[in-house]
Amino acid sequence: MSKISSPEKTQEYLERFIAGVKKRNPGEPEFHQAVYEVAHSIFSYIADKPHYHDMQIVERMAEPDRIIIFRVCWEDDEGNIRVNRGYRVQNNNAIGPYKGGIRFHPSVTLSILKFLAFEQTFKNSLTGLPMGGGKGGADFNPKGKSNNEVMRFCQSFMTTLFHHIGPDLDVPAGDIGVGAREIGYLFGQYKRLTNQFVGILTGKGLEYGGSLIRTEATGYGTVYMMEDMLALKKDSFEGKVCTVSGSGNVATYAVEKINHLGGKVVTLSDSSGYVHDADGIDADKLAWVVDLKTVKRGRISEYAKEFKATFHEGKRPWEVECDLAFPCATQNEVSGDEARTLIKNGCIGVSEGANMPTVQDGIDAYQEAKILFAPSKAANAGGVAVSGLEMSQNSARISWSEDELQKLLRDTMQGIHDKCVEYGEEGDGYVNYLKGSNIAGFVKVADAMLAYGVV
Ligand code: NDP
Ligand code: 2IT
C-alpha cells in the first residue's frame, strides 16, 4: 500500500477499509459501528505515516487473533437440560495478556462481543497498563434464575473456558450480568478444574484475591473523567443536575461519586424504563437501589413506589432536562434524536459509563454542538485499570491499601483525560475526546505490532 497523502485519498481508503470489514463480517452491525468509530479518527492520523499502512496495522487490529465459541449445557431447577452459547473473543495481545469482561445477557451475539473486544484493545492501552483486549460471554439470561441455576451455568461455562485463559494468557472479569456472585462461581470452578489458585479473573471477592475499589472503579472513573473535562473549562459538578441510565454496577457508583462532588442525580433506569426523582437520588435512596438490584434482584419501577418519583415505562432518561448525562446501561441506548434532545435541553456534557452507548448520529450531534463528550473507551476505563492493578497485586501476592488504589485510579483517569487532550485538541479550544482517545489508544498497540513484524 502506498503513501496516503491527501484528504480525498484518506477518505477513499477509509471507505474501502470499512467496505472490506462489512464484507468479511456480515450481519455484525455493532462490530461495523465500533470499527468505523475508531477508523474514522485513525485514518486521518496515519495519513502521513505510511509504515502503518504498509504493515496493515488497522486491518490486523480489526481481525481478532482468535474466537472461541462453545456450547454451554446445564440443568435447571426443574431438571430440564438447557443449552446456551458461550464465547471468548481474543482480539489483540500486542501489549499484554487478553483482558476484558464476560457478559451474560440474552442479547449477546458474536457481533456484540467482537465490538466489545475491539474497543477493549484501545481502552486497555489508554490505561497505560500492559493489557491486551478481549471479551466473552453467553446468551444466558440470569434474570429469574435461582442461585443454584446461575452456579451450574457458571460451572459449565468455565469447564470449557478454562482451556483458553490463564494469568499470562487471558484474564476475564465482569460485565453486564456478571458481578461478584458469578465471578465467585467461575473462579471456584477454575480452581477445582486446575487445582491452582491464580489470578485468572478480576473483580474477585476480597477474601480470595480481589482488589479494593474494583467494584466502584468504573462508575467513579466515569465521573472523574467528567470532573476533569469540567475543570479544563473552569467548571465543576457543584449544583449540576445529572441524568444517569442503568441501575447496575456502573450506574450506582457513578451516582455515588456525583453526589460526593456536589451534583444531583435525578434518574436511574433498567431495561423496563426509567425513574425520575426531581429531589435527587441521595445516599440512602442509592443504598436501597443497590439492595433492590443485587440482593432482591427487583425492577427499578419499584423505586417509584418507595420514593416520591415517577416511572416511565419503556422509555430512556434522555428526555429529562439535565446539565450532564451519564449513559451507564448498554450499547446504543442514546439515539441521534435523544442526543439532540439532550443538547436542546441544555446538557453541556456526556460521559459514557457503558460501552458505545451513543449511536454514531448522536456522537456527530454532540461534536457539532461542541459539548463535552467523553467516549466510553476513555470514560469507563477506570474499571479495567483497577483490574490491571488487581493482576499486579495477585502476581506480587500482596494487597494495596484503599488510599493507594484510590489515588492510582484518580491519577489514571487524569492521565487518560490528558492524553485525550494531547491528541484531540483542535486548535479553537475544542477538545475532540473521541479522536484523542482513539489515537492515544492506537499508537501504543500499533507500535508494539510494528516491533513484532508480520505475526
Ligand atoms: P450490570 O449488569 O450491573 O447492570 C446493567 C444495567 O443496564 C442494568 O440496569 C440493566 O437493566 C441495564 N441494561 C442492560 N442491558 C440493557 C438493555 N439491553 N436495555 C436497557 N437496559 C439494559 O452491568 P454493568 O453496570 O457492569 O455494565 C453496564 C455497562 O457498563 C455495560 O455497557 C458494560 O459493558 C459497561 N462497563 C462495565 C464495566 C464494569 O466494570 N462492570 C467496565 C466498563 C464498562 P436490567 O436489570 O433490566 O437488565
Ligand atoms: O468493559 C470493560 O472494560 C469491562 N467490562 C471491565 C473489564 C475488566 O477486565 O475489568
Short mmCIF file of C-alpha atoms and ligand atoms in Angstrom, two decimals:
data_model
loop_
_atom_site.label_atom_id
_atom_site.label_comp_id
_atom_site.label_asym_id
_atom_site.label_seq_id
_atom_site.Cartn_x
_atom_site.Cartn_y
_atom_site.Cartn_z
CA MET A 1 0.00 0.00 0.00
CA SER A 2 1.38 3.35 -0.98
CA LYS A 3 1.52 6.64 0.92
CA ILE A 4 -1.77 8.34 1.74
CA SER A 5 -1.15 11.99 1.17
CA SER A 6 -4.41 13.84 0.59
CA PRO A 7 -7.73 14.08 2.48
CA GLU A 8 -9.52 12.65 -0.58
CA LYS A 9 -7.26 9.59 -0.67
CA THR A 10 -7.65 9.16 3.10
CA GLN A 11 -11.44 9.18 2.74
CA GLU A 12 -11.28 6.76 -0.17
CA TYR A 13 -9.01 4.41 1.77
CA LEU A 14 -11.29 4.58 4.85
CA GLU A 15 -14.35 3.72 2.76
CA ARG A 16 -12.56 0.81 1.12
CA PHE A 17 -11.45 -0.47 4.51
CA ILE A 18 -14.95 -0.24 6.02
CA ALA A 19 -16.45 -1.95 2.96
CA GLY A 20 -13.95 -4.77 3.48
CA VAL A 21 -14.81 -5.07 7.18
CA LYS A 22 -18.53 -5.29 6.33
CA LYS A 23 -17.90 -7.91 3.66
CA ARG A 24 -15.75 -10.10 5.91
CA ASN A 25 -18.09 -9.77 8.92
CA PRO A 26 -21.64 -9.94 7.51
CA GLY A 27 -24.58 -9.36 9.85
CA GLU A 28 -22.45 -7.80 12.60
CA PRO A 29 -23.71 -4.19 12.82
CA GLU A 30 -22.27 -3.41 16.28
CA PHE A 31 -18.82 -4.58 15.17
CA HIS A 32 -19.02 -2.45 12.00
CA GLN A 33 -20.11 0.54 14.10
CA ALA A 34 -17.22 0.21 16.57
CA VAL A 35 -14.61 -0.26 13.84
CA TYR A 36 -15.92 2.76 11.91
CA GLU A 37 -15.86 4.95 15.02
CA VAL A 38 -12.17 4.18 15.58
CA ALA A 39 -11.02 4.02 11.93
CA HIS A 40 -12.61 7.40 11.24
CA SER A 41 -10.10 9.03 13.63
CA ILE A 42 -7.14 6.81 12.84
CA PHE A 43 -7.09 7.18 9.07
CA SER A 44 -6.52 10.93 9.28
CA TYR A 45 -3.81 10.43 11.89
CA ILE A 46 -1.91 7.86 9.84
CA ALA A 47 -2.35 9.68 6.52
CA ASP A 48 1.31 10.76 6.58
CA LYS A 49 2.61 7.64 8.35
CA PRO A 50 2.95 5.04 5.58
CA HIS A 51 4.55 2.38 7.79
CA TYR A 52 1.18 1.76 9.48
CA HIS A 53 -0.41 1.26 6.05
CA ASP A 54 2.42 -0.87 4.73
CA MET A 55 2.13 -3.22 7.69
CA GLN A 56 -1.72 -3.29 7.51
CA ILE A 57 -1.91 -2.38 11.19
CA VAL A 58 -5.55 -1.19 11.29
CA GLU A 59 -6.67 -4.19 9.21
CA ARG A 60 -4.94 -6.55 11.63
CA MET A 61 -6.44 -4.85 14.68
CA ALA A 62 -9.93 -5.34 13.22
CA GLU A 63 -9.36 -9.08 12.77
CA PRO A 64 -9.47 -10.84 16.17
CA ASP A 65 -6.49 -13.07 16.98
CA ARG A 66 -8.96 -15.88 17.62
CA ILE A 67 -12.54 -16.55 18.70
CA ILE A 68 -13.62 -19.49 20.81
CA ILE A 69 -17.32 -20.48 20.53
CA PHE A 70 -18.69 -23.28 22.64
CA ARG A 71 -21.86 -25.00 23.80
CA VAL A 72 -22.83 -24.46 27.44
CA CYS A 73 -25.16 -27.19 28.74
CA TRP A 74 -26.70 -27.01 32.20
CA GLU A 75 -29.65 -28.34 34.15
CA ASP A 76 -32.35 -26.02 35.52
CA ASP A 77 -34.16 -26.48 38.85
CA GLU A 78 -36.96 -28.45 37.16
CA GLY A 79 -34.49 -30.94 35.73
CA ASN A 80 -34.69 -29.59 32.14
CA ILE A 81 -31.48 -29.59 30.12
CA ARG A 82 -30.77 -26.10 28.78
CA VAL A 83 -28.35 -25.11 26.02
CA ASN A 84 -26.65 -21.74 25.62
CA ARG A 85 -23.78 -20.46 23.51
CA GLY A 86 -20.54 -19.25 25.10
CA TYR A 87 -17.83 -17.12 23.51
CA ARG A 88 -14.42 -15.63 24.12
CA VAL A 89 -13.09 -13.14 21.59
CA GLN A 90 -9.31 -12.68 21.95
CA ASN A 91 -8.84 -9.57 19.90
CA ASN A 92 -5.25 -8.44 20.36
CA ASN A 93 -2.43 -9.24 22.80
CA ALA A 94 0.26 -6.93 21.42
CA ILE A 95 0.78 -5.11 24.74
CA GLY A 96 -0.26 -7.72 27.31
CA PRO A 97 -2.48 -10.71 28.05
CA TYR A 98 -6.02 -10.50 26.69
CA LYS A 99 -8.17 -8.68 29.24
CA GLY A 100 -11.86 -7.82 29.28
CA GLY A 101 -15.17 -8.73 30.82
CA ILE A 102 -17.69 -11.52 30.44
CA ARG A 103 -21.30 -10.61 29.65
CA PHE A 104 -24.31 -12.81 30.39
CA HIS A 105 -27.35 -11.38 28.64
CA PRO A 106 -29.90 -12.82 26.17
CA SER A 107 -28.89 -10.16 23.61
CA VAL A 108 -25.28 -11.42 23.42
CA THR A 109 -24.16 -12.19 19.88
CA LEU A 110 -20.78 -12.57 18.20
CA SER A 111 -21.17 -9.05 16.79
CA ILE A 112 -21.58 -7.55 20.27
CA LEU A 113 -18.62 -9.41 21.73
CA LYS A 114 -16.41 -8.56 18.73
CA PHE A 115 -17.25 -4.86 19.11
CA LEU A 116 -16.52 -5.02 22.84
CA ALA A 117 -13.20 -6.87 22.36
CA PHE A 118 -12.13 -4.39 19.67
CA GLU A 119 -12.99 -1.38 21.87
CA GLN A 120 -11.29 -3.01 24.84
CA THR A 121 -8.00 -3.15 22.93
CA PHE A 122 -7.86 0.66 22.72
CA LYS A 123 -9.30 1.22 26.19
CA ASN A 124 -6.76 -1.03 27.86
CA SER A 125 -3.94 0.68 26.01
CA LEU A 126 -5.19 4.06 27.25
CA THR A 127 -4.86 2.96 30.88
CA GLY A 128 -1.09 2.72 30.38
CA LEU A 129 -1.09 -0.80 31.85
CA PRO A 130 0.12 -3.90 29.97
CA MET A 131 -3.21 -5.42 28.93
CA GLY A 132 -4.42 -6.65 25.54
CA GLY A 133 -8.08 -6.68 24.51
CA GLY A 134 -10.65 -9.46 24.83
CA LYS A 135 -14.30 -10.02 25.72
CA GLY A 136 -16.53 -13.00 26.31
CA GLY A 137 -19.97 -14.03 27.38
CA ALA A 138 -23.05 -16.04 26.70
CA ASP A 139 -26.66 -15.55 25.63
CA PHE A 140 -27.70 -16.73 29.10
CA ASN A 141 -30.36 -14.67 30.91
CA PRO A 142 -29.61 -14.57 34.65
CA LYS A 143 -32.95 -12.84 35.34
CA GLY A 144 -35.36 -15.04 37.24
CA LYS A 145 -32.78 -17.82 37.73
CA SER A 146 -32.07 -19.26 41.16
CA ASN A 147 -28.57 -19.02 42.67
CA ASN A 148 -28.12 -22.73 42.02
CA GLU A 149 -29.04 -22.33 38.37
CA VAL A 150 -26.58 -19.45 37.98
CA MET A 151 -23.93 -21.56 39.72
CA ARG A 152 -24.49 -24.54 37.44
CA PHE A 153 -24.38 -22.31 34.38
CA CYS A 154 -21.12 -20.64 35.51
CA GLN A 155 -19.54 -24.01 36.24
CA SER A 156 -20.45 -25.35 32.82
CA PHE A 157 -19.24 -22.16 31.11
CA MET A 158 -15.87 -22.33 32.89
CA THR A 159 -15.49 -26.04 32.13
CA THR A 160 -14.79 -25.09 28.52
CA LEU A 161 -13.36 -21.59 29.01
CA PHE A 162 -10.61 -22.73 31.39
CA HIS A 163 -8.65 -24.26 28.50
CA HIS A 164 -8.28 -20.83 26.94
CA ILE A 165 -7.48 -18.47 29.86
CA GLY A 166 -4.58 -18.03 32.27
CA PRO A 167 -2.81 -15.31 34.27
CA ASP A 168 -0.38 -14.58 31.39
CA LEU A 169 -2.81 -15.54 28.61
CA ASP A 170 -6.28 -14.11 29.13
CA VAL A 171 -7.84 -12.67 32.28
CA PRO A 172 -11.63 -12.13 32.12
CA ALA A 173 -13.72 -10.04 34.56
CA GLY A 174 -17.36 -8.99 34.97
CA ASP A 175 -19.68 -7.03 32.68
CA ILE A 176 -23.47 -6.94 32.25
CA GLY A 177 -24.99 -9.83 34.20
CA VAL A 178 -21.64 -10.89 35.67
CA GLY A 179 -20.96 -9.47 39.13
CA ALA A 180 -19.49 -10.68 42.41
CA ARG A 181 -21.74 -13.76 42.59
CA GLU A 182 -20.87 -15.01 39.10
CA ILE A 183 -17.13 -14.27 39.47
CA GLY A 184 -17.13 -16.39 42.65
CA TYR A 185 -18.72 -19.36 40.90
CA LEU A 186 -16.42 -19.00 37.87
CA PHE A 187 -13.27 -18.74 39.99
CA GLY A 188 -14.32 -21.67 42.15
CA GLN A 189 -14.78 -23.88 39.10
CA TYR A 190 -11.43 -22.85 37.58
CA LYS A 191 -9.73 -23.71 40.87
CA ARG A 192 -11.48 -27.08 41.02
CA LEU A 193 -10.56 -27.96 37.43
CA THR A 194 -6.90 -26.96 37.61
CA ASN A 195 -6.12 -27.23 41.32
CA GLN A 196 -4.38 -23.86 41.01
CA PHE A 197 -5.04 -20.63 42.87
CA VAL A 198 -4.01 -17.99 40.34
CA GLY A 199 -5.31 -14.59 39.20
CA ILE A 200 -7.30 -15.77 36.20
CA LEU A 201 -10.21 -13.41 36.85
CA THR A 202 -10.50 -9.90 38.23
CA GLY A 203 -13.34 -8.46 40.24
CA LYS A 204 -12.80 -11.30 42.72
CA GLY A 205 -14.04 -11.15 46.32
CA LEU A 206 -11.63 -9.53 48.78
CA GLU A 207 -11.28 -12.87 50.60
CA TYR A 208 -9.82 -14.61 47.56
CA GLY A 209 -7.52 -12.18 45.79
CA GLY A 210 -9.81 -9.31 44.82
CA SER A 211 -8.74 -5.68 44.91
CA LEU A 212 -10.24 -2.89 46.97
CA ILE A 213 -12.25 -0.37 44.89
CA ARG A 214 -12.60 -2.63 41.81
CA THR A 215 -16.37 -2.64 42.38
CA GLU A 216 -16.53 1.16 42.49
CA ALA A 217 -13.86 1.89 39.87
CA THR A 218 -15.84 2.07 36.61
CA GLY A 219 -18.56 4.38 37.93
CA TYR A 220 -16.11 6.57 39.83
CA GLY A 221 -13.82 6.79 36.80
CA THR A 222 -16.64 7.88 34.51
CA VAL A 223 -17.41 10.74 36.87
CA TYR A 224 -13.72 11.66 37.30
CA MET A 225 -13.47 11.96 33.53
CA MET A 226 -16.31 14.48 33.57
CA GLU A 227 -14.75 16.28 36.54
CA ASP A 228 -11.52 16.70 34.53
CA MET A 229 -13.36 17.90 31.41
CA LEU A 230 -15.28 20.43 33.51
CA ALA A 231 -12.09 21.56 35.29
CA LEU A 232 -10.47 22.34 31.94
CA LYS A 233 -13.42 24.68 31.35
CA LYS A 234 -13.00 26.09 34.87
CA ASP A 235 -16.31 24.48 35.86
CA SER A 236 -17.33 21.81 38.40
CA PHE A 237 -20.12 19.41 39.44
CA GLU A 238 -21.42 21.83 42.06
CA GLY A 239 -25.19 22.17 41.61
CA LYS A 240 -25.30 20.29 38.29
CA VAL A 241 -28.41 18.22 37.54
CA CYS A 242 -27.39 14.82 36.16
CA THR A 243 -29.23 12.04 34.37
CA VAL A 244 -27.88 8.51 34.72
CA SER A 245 -29.15 5.39 32.94
CA GLY A 246 -28.88 1.82 34.19
CA SER A 247 -29.02 0.73 37.82
CA GLY A 248 -26.25 -1.85 37.87
CA ASN A 249 -22.63 -1.73 38.94
CA VAL A 250 -21.50 1.21 36.81
CA ALA A 251 -24.60 3.35 37.30
CA THR A 252 -24.77 3.04 41.08
CA TYR A 253 -21.14 4.02 41.70
CA ALA A 254 -21.42 6.86 39.20
CA VAL A 255 -24.33 8.20 41.27
CA GLU A 256 -22.33 7.84 44.50
CA LYS A 257 -19.42 9.85 43.09
CA ILE A 258 -21.63 12.54 41.53
CA ASN A 259 -23.25 13.03 44.95
CA HIS A 260 -19.79 13.34 46.58
CA LEU A 261 -18.82 16.02 44.09
CA GLY A 262 -21.93 18.14 44.66
CA GLY A 263 -24.10 17.12 41.69
CA LYS A 264 -27.72 15.98 41.85
CA VAL A 265 -28.80 12.76 40.08
CA VAL A 266 -32.45 12.69 39.04
CA THR A 267 -32.81 9.44 37.05
CA LEU A 268 -31.92 5.74 37.00
CA SER A 269 -33.21 3.06 34.64
CA ASP A 270 -33.29 -0.58 33.68
CA SER A 271 -34.50 -2.43 30.61
CA SER A 272 -38.14 -1.76 31.56
CA GLY A 273 -37.96 2.06 31.80
CA TYR A 274 -36.62 4.91 33.92
CA VAL A 275 -37.45 6.59 37.21
CA HIS A 276 -37.37 10.38 37.63
CA ASP A 277 -36.80 11.74 41.13
CA ALA A 278 -36.59 15.54 40.98
CA ASP A 279 -35.49 15.67 44.63
CA GLY A 280 -32.33 13.75 43.78
CA ILE A 281 -31.13 10.20 44.50
CA ASP A 282 -29.21 10.62 47.75
CA ALA A 283 -27.01 8.07 49.57
CA ASP A 284 -29.93 6.43 51.44
CA LYS A 285 -32.01 6.01 48.30
CA LEU A 286 -28.95 4.68 46.47
CA ALA A 287 -28.32 2.07 49.17
CA TRP A 288 -31.95 0.99 48.69
CA VAL A 289 -31.35 0.63 44.92
CA VAL A 290 -28.18 -1.45 45.43
CA ASP A 291 -30.13 -3.79 47.73
CA LEU A 292 -33.01 -3.94 45.21
CA LYS A 293 -30.68 -4.82 42.32
CA THR A 294 -28.03 -7.04 43.93
CA VAL A 295 -29.95 -8.80 46.71
CA LYS A 296 -33.68 -8.74 45.84
CA ARG A 297 -32.94 -8.61 42.07
CA GLY A 298 -36.07 -6.48 41.53
CA ARG A 299 -37.14 -3.88 38.94
CA ILE A 300 -36.32 -0.16 39.05
CA SER A 301 -40.06 0.67 38.80
CA GLU A 302 -40.27 -0.30 42.49
CA TYR A 303 -38.23 2.83 43.27
CA ALA A 304 -41.16 5.00 42.20
CA LYS A 305 -43.42 3.18 44.67
CA GLU A 306 -40.92 3.51 47.51
CA PHE A 307 -39.98 7.18 46.99
CA LYS A 308 -41.65 10.29 45.58
CA ALA A 309 -40.72 9.65 41.95
CA THR A 310 -42.30 8.82 38.59
CA PHE A 311 -41.75 5.70 36.47
CA HIS A 312 -41.66 6.00 32.67
CA GLU A 313 -42.26 2.58 31.21
CA GLY A 314 -40.35 1.61 28.07
CA LYS A 315 -38.55 4.97 27.97
CA ARG A 316 -34.99 6.19 28.45
CA PRO A 317 -34.00 9.13 30.66
CA TRP A 318 -32.63 11.43 27.94
CA GLU A 319 -35.90 13.39 27.71
CA VAL A 320 -35.34 14.74 31.24
CA GLU A 321 -33.70 18.18 31.43
CA CYS A 322 -30.17 17.99 32.75
CA ASP A 323 -26.76 19.67 32.74
CA LEU A 324 -24.80 16.42 32.45
CA ALA A 325 -25.70 12.93 31.18
CA PHE A 326 -24.15 9.55 32.06
CA PRO A 327 -25.32 6.62 29.94
CA CYS A 328 -24.36 3.60 32.09
CA ALA A 329 -26.60 0.75 30.88
CA THR A 330 -25.75 -0.69 27.45
CA GLN A 331 -24.77 -0.09 23.81
CA ASN A 332 -26.84 2.12 21.52
CA GLU A 333 -29.03 3.46 24.32
CA VAL A 334 -28.79 7.09 23.13
CA SER A 335 -30.19 7.63 19.63
CA GLY A 336 -29.41 10.60 17.40
CA ASP A 337 -32.75 12.21 18.31
CA GLU A 338 -32.14 11.64 22.02
CA ALA A 339 -28.68 13.23 21.74
CA ARG A 340 -30.28 16.25 20.07
CA THR A 341 -32.93 16.41 22.82
CA LEU A 342 -30.20 16.44 25.46
CA ILE A 343 -28.45 19.32 23.68
CA LYS A 344 -31.72 21.24 23.14
CA ASN A 345 -32.49 20.90 26.86
CA GLY A 346 -29.17 22.49 27.80
CA CYS A 347 -26.98 19.46 28.52
CA ILE A 348 -23.32 20.56 28.43
CA GLY A 349 -21.56 17.22 28.88
CA VAL A 350 -21.86 13.46 28.35
CA SER A 351 -19.56 10.86 29.91
CA GLU A 352 -20.16 7.27 28.79
CA GLY A 353 -20.03 4.64 31.55
CA ALA A 354 -21.48 1.97 29.26
CA ASN A 355 -19.65 0.70 26.17
CA MET A 356 -20.67 2.50 22.95
CA PRO A 357 -23.97 3.80 24.38
CA THR A 358 -24.37 6.57 21.79
CA VAL A 359 -25.08 5.79 18.12
CA GLN A 360 -22.82 7.48 15.53
CA ASP A 361 -25.51 10.05 14.63
CA GLY A 362 -25.68 11.04 18.30
CA ILE A 363 -21.90 11.37 18.56
CA ASP A 364 -21.98 13.59 15.48
CA ALA A 365 -24.62 15.75 17.21
CA TYR A 366 -22.52 16.14 20.39
CA GLN A 367 -19.49 17.10 18.35
CA GLU A 368 -21.37 19.54 16.15
CA ALA A 369 -22.77 21.24 19.26
CA LYS A 370 -19.25 21.10 20.79
CA ILE A 371 -20.50 19.89 24.15
CA LEU A 372 -18.09 17.99 26.41
CA PHE A 373 -18.12 14.37 25.30
CA ALA A 374 -16.04 11.58 26.86
CA PRO A 375 -16.42 8.40 24.78
CA SER A 376 -16.69 5.07 26.53
CA LYS A 377 -13.18 3.79 25.85
CA ALA A 378 -11.81 6.74 27.83
CA ALA A 379 -14.65 7.36 30.29
CA ASN A 380 -15.16 3.81 31.56
CA ALA A 381 -11.51 2.71 31.56
CA GLY A 382 -11.27 3.06 35.36
CA GLY A 383 -12.78 -0.39 35.82
CA VAL A 384 -10.27 -2.27 33.73
CA ALA A 385 -7.47 -0.08 35.12
CA VAL A 386 -8.19 -1.33 38.63
CA SER A 387 -8.50 -4.84 37.16
CA GLY A 388 -4.93 -4.35 35.92
CA LEU A 389 -3.93 -3.33 39.42
CA GLU A 390 -5.67 -6.44 40.77
CA MET A 391 -3.49 -8.52 38.41
CA SER A 392 -0.36 -6.78 39.72
CA GLN A 393 -1.38 -7.44 43.32
CA ASN A 394 -2.09 -11.11 42.54
CA SER A 395 1.29 -11.54 40.82
CA ALA A 396 3.09 -9.98 43.78
CA ARG A 397 0.80 -11.77 46.28
CA ILE A 398 0.11 -8.56 48.16
CA SER A 399 -2.86 -6.23 48.69
CA TRP A 400 -2.58 -2.49 48.38
CA SER A 401 -4.40 -0.10 50.70
CA GLU A 402 -7.58 1.67 49.73
CA ASP A 403 -5.82 5.06 49.81
CA GLU A 404 -3.15 3.88 47.38
CA LEU A 405 -5.72 2.42 44.99
CA GLN A 406 -8.00 5.47 45.15
CA LYS A 407 -5.04 7.65 44.20
CA LEU A 408 -3.95 5.30 41.40
CA LEU A 409 -7.47 5.32 39.95
CA ARG A 410 -7.72 9.11 40.16
CA ASP A 411 -4.29 9.56 38.56
CA THR A 412 -5.08 7.04 35.82
CA MET A 413 -8.27 8.89 34.84
CA GLN A 414 -6.43 12.21 34.87
CA GLY A 415 -3.75 10.62 32.67
CA ILE A 416 -6.36 9.38 30.20
CA HIS A 417 -8.00 12.80 30.14
CA ASP A 418 -4.68 14.48 29.45
CA LYS A 419 -3.80 12.03 26.64
CA CYS A 420 -7.17 12.78 25.01
CA VAL A 421 -6.36 16.50 25.17
CA GLU A 422 -2.88 15.92 23.73
CA TYR A 423 -4.21 14.07 20.68
CA GLY A 424 -7.67 15.63 20.45
CA GLU A 425 -7.13 19.40 20.84
CA GLU A 426 -8.48 21.04 17.69
CA GLY A 427 -6.90 24.48 17.87
CA ASP A 428 -10.03 26.52 18.62
CA GLY A 429 -10.09 25.33 22.25
CA TYR A 430 -12.43 22.42 21.44
CA VAL A 431 -11.12 19.05 22.58
CA ASN A 432 -12.27 16.14 20.43
CA TYR A 433 -12.04 13.46 23.13
CA LEU A 434 -13.18 10.78 20.69
CA LYS A 435 -10.35 11.45 18.29
CA GLY A 436 -7.90 11.89 21.17
CA SER A 437 -8.81 8.59 22.84
CA ASN A 438 -8.78 6.64 19.58
CA ILE A 439 -5.35 7.90 18.54
CA ALA A 440 -3.77 7.68 22.00
CA GLY A 441 -5.08 4.11 22.38
CA PHE A 442 -3.98 3.17 18.88
CA VAL A 443 -0.35 4.36 18.98
CA LYS A 444 0.92 2.07 21.73
CA VAL A 445 -0.70 -1.08 20.30
CA ALA A 446 0.31 -0.20 16.74
CA ASP A 447 3.94 0.44 17.64
CA ALA A 448 4.15 -2.86 19.52
CA MET A 449 2.72 -4.62 16.45
CA LEU A 450 5.28 -2.91 14.23
CA ALA A 451 8.04 -4.19 16.51
CA TYR A 452 6.86 -7.78 16.05
CA GLY A 453 6.87 -7.72 12.25
CA VAL A 454 4.35 -9.86 10.42
CA VAL A 455 2.88 -12.21 13.04
P1 NDP B 1 -24.97 -4.60 35.30
O1 NDP B 1 -25.42 -5.92 34.84
O2 NDP B 1 -24.52 -4.42 36.69
O3 NDP B 1 -26.10 -3.52 35.01
C1 NDP B 1 -26.58 -3.31 33.73
C2 NDP B 1 -27.69 -2.27 33.79
O4 NDP B 1 -28.02 -1.89 32.45
C3 NDP B 1 -28.96 -2.80 34.41
O5 NDP B 1 -29.65 -1.74 34.99
C4 NDP B 1 -29.71 -3.34 33.19
O6 NDP B 1 -31.11 -3.39 33.35
C5 NDP B 1 -29.36 -2.31 32.15
N1 NDP B 1 -29.40 -2.93 30.83
C6 NDP B 1 -28.68 -3.98 30.41
N2 NDP B 1 -29.00 -4.30 29.15
C7 NDP B 1 -29.94 -3.43 28.80
C8 NDP B 1 -30.68 -3.24 27.61
N3 NDP B 1 -30.49 -4.03 26.54
N4 NDP B 1 -31.55 -2.20 27.57
C9 NDP B 1 -31.73 -1.40 28.66
N5 NDP B 1 -31.08 -1.55 29.82
C10 NDP B 1 -30.19 -2.54 29.88
O7 NDP B 1 -23.81 -4.18 34.27
P2 NDP B 1 -22.67 -3.07 34.44
O8 NDP B 1 -23.17 -1.93 35.24
O9 NDP B 1 -21.44 -3.76 34.84
O10 NDP B 1 -22.47 -2.63 32.92
C11 NDP B 1 -23.17 -1.52 32.35
C12 NDP B 1 -22.42 -1.02 31.13
O11 NDP B 1 -21.09 -0.61 31.52
C13 NDP B 1 -22.20 -2.05 30.02
O12 NDP B 1 -22.20 -1.38 28.77
C14 NDP B 1 -20.79 -2.58 30.29
O13 NDP B 1 -20.18 -3.11 29.14
C15 NDP B 1 -20.12 -1.28 30.73
N6 NDP B 1 -18.90 -1.43 31.51
C16 NDP B 1 -18.87 -2.16 32.67
C17 NDP B 1 -17.71 -2.24 33.40
C18 NDP B 1 -17.65 -2.93 34.71
O14 NDP B 1 -16.60 -2.84 35.37
N7 NDP B 1 -18.70 -3.57 35.17
C19 NDP B 1 -16.45 -1.63 32.93
C20 NDP B 1 -16.61 -0.82 31.74
C21 NDP B 1 -17.79 -0.76 31.07
P3 NDP B 1 -31.83 -4.81 33.60
O15 NDP B 1 -31.55 -5.13 35.04
O16 NDP B 1 -33.26 -4.59 33.29
O17 NDP B 1 -31.17 -5.79 32.66
O1 2IT B 2 -15.83 -3.12 29.52
C1 2IT B 2 -14.98 -3.24 30.43
O2 2IT B 2 -13.97 -2.54 30.47
C2 2IT B 2 -15.23 -4.22 31.49
N1 2IT B 2 -16.29 -4.85 31.50
C3 2IT B 2 -14.21 -4.48 32.54
C4 2IT B 2 -13.09 -5.33 32.01
C5 2IT B 2 -12.10 -5.80 33.03
O3 2IT B 2 -11.30 -6.65 32.65
O4 2IT B 2 -12.10 -5.33 34.17
#
